[in-house]
């Protein structure tokens, strides 16, 4: 059973930093697509950024240059380093994993929340001005 556990959320002032972690376990796969999403109150989840088994990363425009996704495969942990945080980054953040036959499918086919079947419980990030 795939299991994802997020940690690292909290409250910071604008301009501050946080690092979210997502420990994942309970599966074997040829490849994985991994994503970070966030959800504002009353809205649908939106993508923050993605990575995959090939190490290809991409980000939504609003976080480019501020957020960095990385993975420690030895620890089965995905990270989201968030710098220069803004009040508009306040949201619940989720990590998600899709098990796929090859990482080449990730950039083109795994970009929406509906494409991901395994989710963490979410962690709250609050940025004050």
Short mmCIF file of N, CA and C in Angstrom, two decimals:
data_model
loop_
_atom_site.label_atom_id
_atom_site.label_comp_id
_atom_site.label_asym_id
_atom_site.label_seq_id
_atom_site.Cartn_x
_atom_site.Cartn_y
_atom_site.Cartn_z
N UNK A 1 0.85 -1.19 0.00
CA UNK A 1 0.00 0.00 0.00
C UNK A 1 0.88 1.23 0.00
N UNK A 2 0.63 2.11 -0.96
CA UNK A 2 1.42 3.34 -1.06
C UNK A 2 1.07 4.25 0.11
N UNK A 3 2.11 4.79 0.71
CA UNK A 3 1.93 5.64 1.89
C UNK A 3 2.78 6.88 1.74
N UNK A 4 2.17 8.06 1.84
CA UNK A 4 2.88 9.33 1.74
C UNK A 4 2.61 10.15 3.00
N UNK A 5 3.65 10.67 3.60
CA UNK A 5 3.51 11.47 4.81
C UNK A 5 4.28 12.77 4.63
N UNK A 6 3.56 13.88 4.69
CA UNK A 6 4.18 15.19 4.53
C UNK A 6 4.51 15.78 5.90
N UNK A 7 5.52 16.62 5.91
CA UNK A 7 5.87 17.36 7.12
C UNK A 7 6.57 18.64 6.71
N UNK A 8 6.74 19.54 7.67
CA UNK A 8 7.51 20.75 7.42
C UNK A 8 6.70 22.01 7.24
N UNK A 9 5.39 21.90 7.25
CA UNK A 9 4.59 23.11 7.13
C UNK A 9 4.68 23.97 8.38
N UNK A 10 4.15 25.16 8.30
CA UNK A 10 4.17 26.05 9.45
C UNK A 10 3.82 27.46 9.05
N UNK A 11 4.13 28.38 9.95
CA UNK A 11 3.84 29.79 9.74
C UNK A 11 5.13 30.57 9.66
N UNK A 12 5.24 31.40 8.65
CA UNK A 12 6.42 32.25 8.48
C UNK A 12 5.98 33.62 8.03
N UNK A 13 6.88 34.55 8.15
CA UNK A 13 6.63 35.89 7.62
C UNK A 13 7.04 35.94 6.15
N UNK A 14 6.47 36.89 5.45
CA UNK A 14 6.82 37.07 4.04
C UNK A 14 8.33 37.23 3.90
N UNK A 15 8.86 36.58 2.87
CA UNK A 15 10.30 36.58 2.65
C UNK A 15 11.01 35.43 3.29
N UNK A 16 10.32 34.70 4.15
CA UNK A 16 10.93 33.57 4.83
C UNK A 16 10.94 32.31 3.99
N UNK A 17 11.43 31.23 4.60
CA UNK A 17 11.59 29.96 3.89
C UNK A 17 11.01 28.81 4.71
N UNK A 18 10.60 27.79 4.01
CA UNK A 18 10.18 26.54 4.61
C UNK A 18 10.61 25.41 3.68
N UNK A 19 10.86 24.24 4.25
CA UNK A 19 11.10 23.06 3.44
C UNK A 19 10.10 21.99 3.81
N UNK A 20 9.33 21.58 2.85
CA UNK A 20 8.38 20.50 3.04
C UNK A 20 9.03 19.18 2.66
N UNK A 21 8.68 18.14 3.40
CA UNK A 21 9.17 16.80 3.11
C UNK A 21 7.99 15.88 2.87
N UNK A 22 8.22 14.89 2.04
CA UNK A 22 7.20 13.90 1.74
C UNK A 22 7.87 12.53 1.72
N UNK A 23 7.68 11.78 2.78
CA UNK A 23 8.23 10.42 2.84
C UNK A 23 7.24 9.47 2.16
N UNK A 24 7.74 8.68 1.23
CA UNK A 24 6.86 7.78 0.49
C UNK A 24 7.36 6.36 0.60
N UNK A 25 6.44 5.42 0.67
CA UNK A 25 6.81 4.03 0.87
C UNK A 25 5.69 3.12 0.41
N UNK A 26 5.98 1.80 0.44
CA UNK A 26 4.93 0.82 0.20
C UNK A 26 4.66 0.47 -1.24
N UNK A 27 5.63 0.72 -2.12
CA UNK A 27 5.38 0.39 -3.51
C UNK A 27 6.68 0.02 -4.21
N UNK A 28 6.48 -0.67 -5.34
CA UNK A 28 7.56 -0.90 -6.29
C UNK A 28 7.05 -0.44 -7.64
N UNK A 29 7.88 0.24 -8.39
CA UNK A 29 7.43 0.75 -9.68
C UNK A 29 8.61 0.88 -10.63
N UNK A 30 8.31 0.74 -11.91
CA UNK A 30 9.35 0.97 -12.91
C UNK A 30 9.79 2.43 -12.90
N UNK A 31 8.84 3.30 -12.65
CA UNK A 31 9.14 4.74 -12.62
C UNK A 31 8.03 5.45 -11.86
N UNK A 32 8.30 6.65 -11.43
CA UNK A 32 7.29 7.43 -10.73
C UNK A 32 7.28 8.86 -11.24
N UNK A 33 6.10 9.42 -11.29
CA UNK A 33 5.92 10.86 -11.44
C UNK A 33 5.55 11.37 -10.06
N UNK A 34 6.18 12.46 -9.65
CA UNK A 34 5.93 13.01 -8.32
C UNK A 34 5.60 14.48 -8.44
N UNK A 35 4.60 14.90 -7.70
CA UNK A 35 4.18 16.28 -7.80
C UNK A 35 3.89 16.91 -6.45
N UNK A 36 4.03 18.20 -6.40
CA UNK A 36 3.57 19.00 -5.29
C UNK A 36 2.39 19.84 -5.79
N UNK A 37 1.35 19.83 -5.02
CA UNK A 37 0.16 20.61 -5.32
C UNK A 37 -0.17 21.46 -4.10
N UNK A 38 -1.02 22.46 -4.30
CA UNK A 38 -1.52 23.23 -3.17
C UNK A 38 -2.99 23.56 -3.39
N UNK A 39 -3.63 23.81 -2.29
CA UNK A 39 -5.06 24.09 -2.35
C UNK A 39 -5.38 25.28 -1.47
N UNK A 40 -5.97 26.29 -2.10
CA UNK A 40 -6.43 27.47 -1.37
C UNK A 40 -7.85 27.19 -0.89
N UNK A 41 -8.27 27.81 0.20
CA UNK A 41 -9.62 27.57 0.71
C UNK A 41 -10.68 27.81 -0.36
N UNK A 42 -11.54 26.85 -0.52
CA UNK A 42 -12.65 26.99 -1.46
C UNK A 42 -12.29 26.79 -2.91
N UNK A 43 -11.05 26.39 -3.16
CA UNK A 43 -10.62 26.22 -4.55
C UNK A 43 -10.12 24.80 -4.79
N UNK A 44 -9.99 24.45 -6.06
CA UNK A 44 -9.43 23.16 -6.42
C UNK A 44 -7.91 23.16 -6.21
N UNK A 45 -7.36 21.97 -6.10
CA UNK A 45 -5.90 21.87 -6.00
C UNK A 45 -5.26 22.33 -7.31
N UNK A 46 -4.11 22.97 -7.15
CA UNK A 46 -3.37 23.41 -8.32
C UNK A 46 -1.94 22.92 -8.23
N UNK A 47 -1.32 22.79 -9.37
CA UNK A 47 0.04 22.28 -9.40
C UNK A 47 1.04 23.32 -8.93
N UNK A 48 2.03 22.87 -8.20
CA UNK A 48 3.16 23.71 -7.81
C UNK A 48 4.38 23.32 -8.65
N UNK A 49 4.65 22.04 -8.73
CA UNK A 49 5.78 21.57 -9.52
C UNK A 49 5.84 20.06 -9.54
N UNK A 50 6.73 19.56 -10.41
CA UNK A 50 6.80 18.13 -10.64
C UNK A 50 8.25 17.68 -10.76
N UNK A 51 8.45 16.41 -10.47
CA UNK A 51 9.70 15.76 -10.82
C UNK A 51 9.38 14.31 -11.16
N UNK A 52 10.37 13.58 -11.63
CA UNK A 52 10.13 12.18 -11.98
C UNK A 52 11.41 11.38 -11.78
N UNK A 53 11.33 10.10 -12.11
CA UNK A 53 12.46 9.20 -11.88
C UNK A 53 13.68 9.63 -12.68
N UNK A 54 13.45 10.34 -13.79
CA UNK A 54 14.58 10.84 -14.58
C UNK A 54 15.17 12.13 -14.02
N UNK A 55 14.54 12.67 -12.96
CA UNK A 55 15.06 13.90 -12.37
C UNK A 55 14.66 15.16 -13.08
N UNK A 56 13.72 15.05 -14.01
CA UNK A 56 13.24 16.24 -14.72
C UNK A 56 12.28 16.99 -13.81
N UNK A 57 12.51 18.28 -13.63
CA UNK A 57 11.64 19.09 -12.78
C UNK A 57 10.99 20.20 -13.59
N UNK A 58 9.86 20.62 -13.15
CA UNK A 58 9.16 21.76 -13.75
C UNK A 58 8.33 22.42 -12.68
N UNK A 59 8.01 23.69 -12.90
CA UNK A 59 7.32 24.49 -11.89
C UNK A 59 6.24 25.36 -12.53
N UNK A 60 5.22 25.64 -11.75
CA UNK A 60 4.26 26.60 -12.22
C UNK A 60 4.89 27.99 -12.17
N UNK A 61 4.43 28.88 -13.03
CA UNK A 61 5.10 30.17 -13.19
C UNK A 61 5.18 30.97 -11.89
N UNK A 62 4.17 30.88 -11.06
CA UNK A 62 4.11 31.71 -9.86
C UNK A 62 5.18 31.35 -8.83
N UNK A 63 5.80 30.19 -8.95
CA UNK A 63 6.80 29.78 -7.96
C UNK A 63 8.19 29.64 -8.57
N UNK A 64 8.32 29.79 -9.86
CA UNK A 64 9.63 29.65 -10.51
C UNK A 64 10.63 30.62 -9.91
N UNK A 65 11.81 30.10 -9.64
CA UNK A 65 12.86 30.93 -9.04
C UNK A 65 12.77 31.03 -7.53
N UNK A 66 11.68 30.58 -6.95
CA UNK A 66 11.52 30.63 -5.49
C UNK A 66 11.43 29.24 -4.86
N UNK A 67 10.82 28.31 -5.56
CA UNK A 67 10.62 26.96 -5.04
C UNK A 67 11.52 25.99 -5.79
N UNK A 68 12.00 24.97 -5.07
CA UNK A 68 12.84 23.94 -5.69
C UNK A 68 12.40 22.58 -5.20
N UNK A 69 12.20 21.69 -6.15
CA UNK A 69 11.85 20.30 -5.84
C UNK A 69 13.11 19.44 -5.93
N UNK A 70 13.29 18.58 -4.96
CA UNK A 70 14.40 17.64 -4.99
C UNK A 70 13.95 16.33 -4.38
N UNK A 71 14.76 15.31 -4.58
CA UNK A 71 14.41 13.99 -4.07
C UNK A 71 15.66 13.31 -3.53
N UNK A 72 15.51 12.66 -2.41
CA UNK A 72 16.56 11.81 -1.84
C UNK A 72 16.06 10.38 -1.97
N UNK A 73 16.52 9.70 -2.99
CA UNK A 73 16.00 8.35 -3.26
C UNK A 73 16.42 7.36 -2.18
N UNK A 74 17.55 7.58 -1.56
CA UNK A 74 17.99 6.68 -0.48
C UNK A 74 17.05 6.77 0.72
N UNK A 75 16.46 7.92 0.91
CA UNK A 75 15.54 8.12 2.03
C UNK A 75 14.08 8.04 1.60
N UNK A 76 13.84 7.79 0.31
CA UNK A 76 12.46 7.78 -0.21
C UNK A 76 11.72 9.04 0.20
N UNK A 77 12.36 10.16 0.01
CA UNK A 77 11.77 11.42 0.43
C UNK A 77 11.84 12.45 -0.68
N UNK A 78 10.74 13.12 -0.86
CA UNK A 78 10.61 14.21 -1.82
C UNK A 78 10.57 15.51 -1.01
N UNK A 79 11.22 16.54 -1.54
CA UNK A 79 11.28 17.81 -0.84
C UNK A 79 10.73 18.95 -1.69
N UNK A 80 10.23 19.96 -1.01
CA UNK A 80 9.87 21.21 -1.66
C UNK A 80 10.49 22.33 -0.83
N UNK A 81 11.56 22.91 -1.34
CA UNK A 81 12.19 24.05 -0.70
C UNK A 81 11.50 25.31 -1.18
N UNK A 82 10.97 26.08 -0.26
CA UNK A 82 10.23 27.28 -0.60
C UNK A 82 10.94 28.48 0.00
N UNK A 83 11.43 29.35 -0.86
CA UNK A 83 12.12 30.56 -0.44
C UNK A 83 11.32 31.79 -0.85
N UNK A 84 11.65 32.91 -0.20
CA UNK A 84 10.98 34.17 -0.52
C UNK A 84 9.46 33.98 -0.56
N UNK A 85 8.94 33.41 0.48
CA UNK A 85 7.51 33.11 0.53
C UNK A 85 6.69 34.39 0.57
N UNK A 86 5.53 34.31 -0.04
CA UNK A 86 4.61 35.45 -0.12
C UNK A 86 3.29 35.07 0.53
N UNK A 87 2.53 36.06 1.00
CA UNK A 87 1.22 35.74 1.59
C UNK A 87 0.34 34.92 0.65
N UNK A 88 0.45 35.14 -0.64
CA UNK A 88 -0.38 34.39 -1.59
C UNK A 88 0.05 32.94 -1.74
N UNK A 89 1.14 32.54 -1.10
CA UNK A 89 1.53 31.14 -1.07
C UNK A 89 0.81 30.37 0.04
N UNK A 90 0.07 31.09 0.88
CA UNK A 90 -0.65 30.44 1.96
C UNK A 90 -1.66 29.44 1.41
N UNK A 91 -1.52 28.18 1.81
CA UNK A 91 -2.35 27.11 1.28
C UNK A 91 -2.02 25.82 2.02
N UNK A 92 -2.80 24.79 1.74
CA UNK A 92 -2.44 23.45 2.17
C UNK A 92 -1.68 22.79 1.02
N UNK A 93 -0.52 22.24 1.34
CA UNK A 93 0.34 21.66 0.33
C UNK A 93 0.29 20.14 0.41
N UNK A 94 0.23 19.52 -0.76
CA UNK A 94 0.13 18.08 -0.87
C UNK A 94 1.22 17.54 -1.78
N UNK A 95 1.77 16.38 -1.44
CA UNK A 95 2.60 15.66 -2.39
C UNK A 95 1.76 14.51 -2.97
N UNK A 96 2.14 14.10 -4.15
CA UNK A 96 1.40 13.03 -4.83
C UNK A 96 2.36 12.23 -5.69
N UNK A 97 2.03 10.98 -5.87
CA UNK A 97 2.85 10.07 -6.68
C UNK A 97 1.96 9.29 -7.64
N UNK A 98 2.46 9.14 -8.85
CA UNK A 98 1.83 8.27 -9.83
C UNK A 98 2.85 7.20 -10.23
N UNK A 99 2.44 5.96 -10.20
CA UNK A 99 3.31 4.85 -10.60
C UNK A 99 3.10 4.60 -12.08
N UNK A 100 4.17 4.69 -12.85
CA UNK A 100 4.05 4.66 -14.30
C UNK A 100 5.06 3.68 -14.90
N UNK A 101 4.82 3.23 -16.13
CA UNK A 101 5.76 2.28 -16.75
C UNK A 101 7.09 2.91 -17.13
N UNK A 102 7.10 4.20 -17.37
CA UNK A 102 8.35 4.88 -17.74
C UNK A 102 8.23 6.36 -17.44
N UNK A 103 9.31 6.96 -16.99
CA UNK A 103 9.28 8.38 -16.61
C UNK A 103 9.02 9.30 -17.80
N UNK A 104 9.24 8.81 -19.01
CA UNK A 104 9.04 9.67 -20.18
C UNK A 104 7.59 10.12 -20.30
N UNK A 105 6.67 9.42 -19.66
CA UNK A 105 5.27 9.81 -19.74
C UNK A 105 4.93 10.97 -18.80
N UNK A 106 5.79 11.26 -17.84
CA UNK A 106 5.44 12.22 -16.79
C UNK A 106 5.23 13.64 -17.32
N UNK A 107 6.16 14.19 -18.08
CA UNK A 107 5.98 15.59 -18.48
C UNK A 107 4.71 15.84 -19.29
N UNK A 108 4.32 14.88 -20.10
CA UNK A 108 3.18 15.13 -20.97
C UNK A 108 1.84 14.70 -20.40
N UNK A 109 1.84 13.71 -19.52
CA UNK A 109 0.57 13.08 -19.14
C UNK A 109 0.22 13.18 -17.67
N UNK A 110 1.13 13.66 -16.85
CA UNK A 110 0.89 13.68 -15.41
C UNK A 110 1.09 15.10 -14.88
N UNK A 111 0.12 15.95 -15.14
CA UNK A 111 0.20 17.35 -14.77
C UNK A 111 -1.03 17.83 -14.01
N UNK A 112 -2.05 17.01 -13.93
CA UNK A 112 -3.28 17.40 -13.26
C UNK A 112 -3.45 16.59 -11.98
N UNK A 113 -4.15 17.14 -10.99
CA UNK A 113 -4.42 16.34 -9.79
C UNK A 113 -5.08 15.01 -10.11
N UNK A 114 -5.96 14.98 -11.10
CA UNK A 114 -6.68 13.75 -11.45
C UNK A 114 -5.76 12.67 -12.00
N UNK A 115 -4.55 13.05 -12.40
CA UNK A 115 -3.60 12.07 -12.94
C UNK A 115 -2.88 11.31 -11.83
N UNK A 116 -3.04 11.75 -10.60
CA UNK A 116 -2.32 11.16 -9.47
C UNK A 116 -3.27 10.39 -8.57
N UNK A 117 -2.87 9.18 -8.20
CA UNK A 117 -3.75 8.32 -7.42
C UNK A 117 -3.33 8.19 -5.97
N UNK A 118 -2.12 8.63 -5.64
CA UNK A 118 -1.64 8.48 -4.26
C UNK A 118 -1.25 9.85 -3.71
N UNK A 119 -1.82 10.18 -2.57
CA UNK A 119 -1.68 11.52 -1.99
C UNK A 119 -1.28 11.46 -0.53
N UNK A 120 -0.55 12.47 -0.11
CA UNK A 120 -0.31 12.66 1.30
C UNK A 120 -1.50 13.35 1.96
N UNK A 121 -1.38 13.56 3.25
CA UNK A 121 -2.49 14.11 4.02
C UNK A 121 -2.55 15.63 3.95
N UNK A 122 -1.50 16.25 3.45
CA UNK A 122 -1.46 17.70 3.35
C UNK A 122 -0.80 18.34 4.56
N UNK A 123 -0.15 19.46 4.31
CA UNK A 123 0.47 20.23 5.39
C UNK A 123 0.21 21.71 5.15
N UNK A 124 -0.14 22.43 6.18
CA UNK A 124 -0.54 23.83 6.05
C UNK A 124 0.69 24.73 6.04
N UNK A 125 0.70 25.66 5.10
CA UNK A 125 1.71 26.70 5.04
C UNK A 125 0.98 28.04 5.14
N UNK A 126 1.39 28.86 6.09
CA UNK A 126 0.78 30.16 6.29
C UNK A 126 1.87 31.22 6.27
N UNK A 127 1.70 32.20 5.38
CA UNK A 127 2.68 33.27 5.23
C UNK A 127 2.01 34.59 5.59
N UNK A 128 2.55 35.26 6.56
CA UNK A 128 1.97 36.53 7.00
C UNK A 128 2.78 37.70 6.43
N UNK A 129 2.07 38.79 6.22
CA UNK A 129 2.73 39.97 5.63
C UNK A 129 3.35 40.84 6.69
#
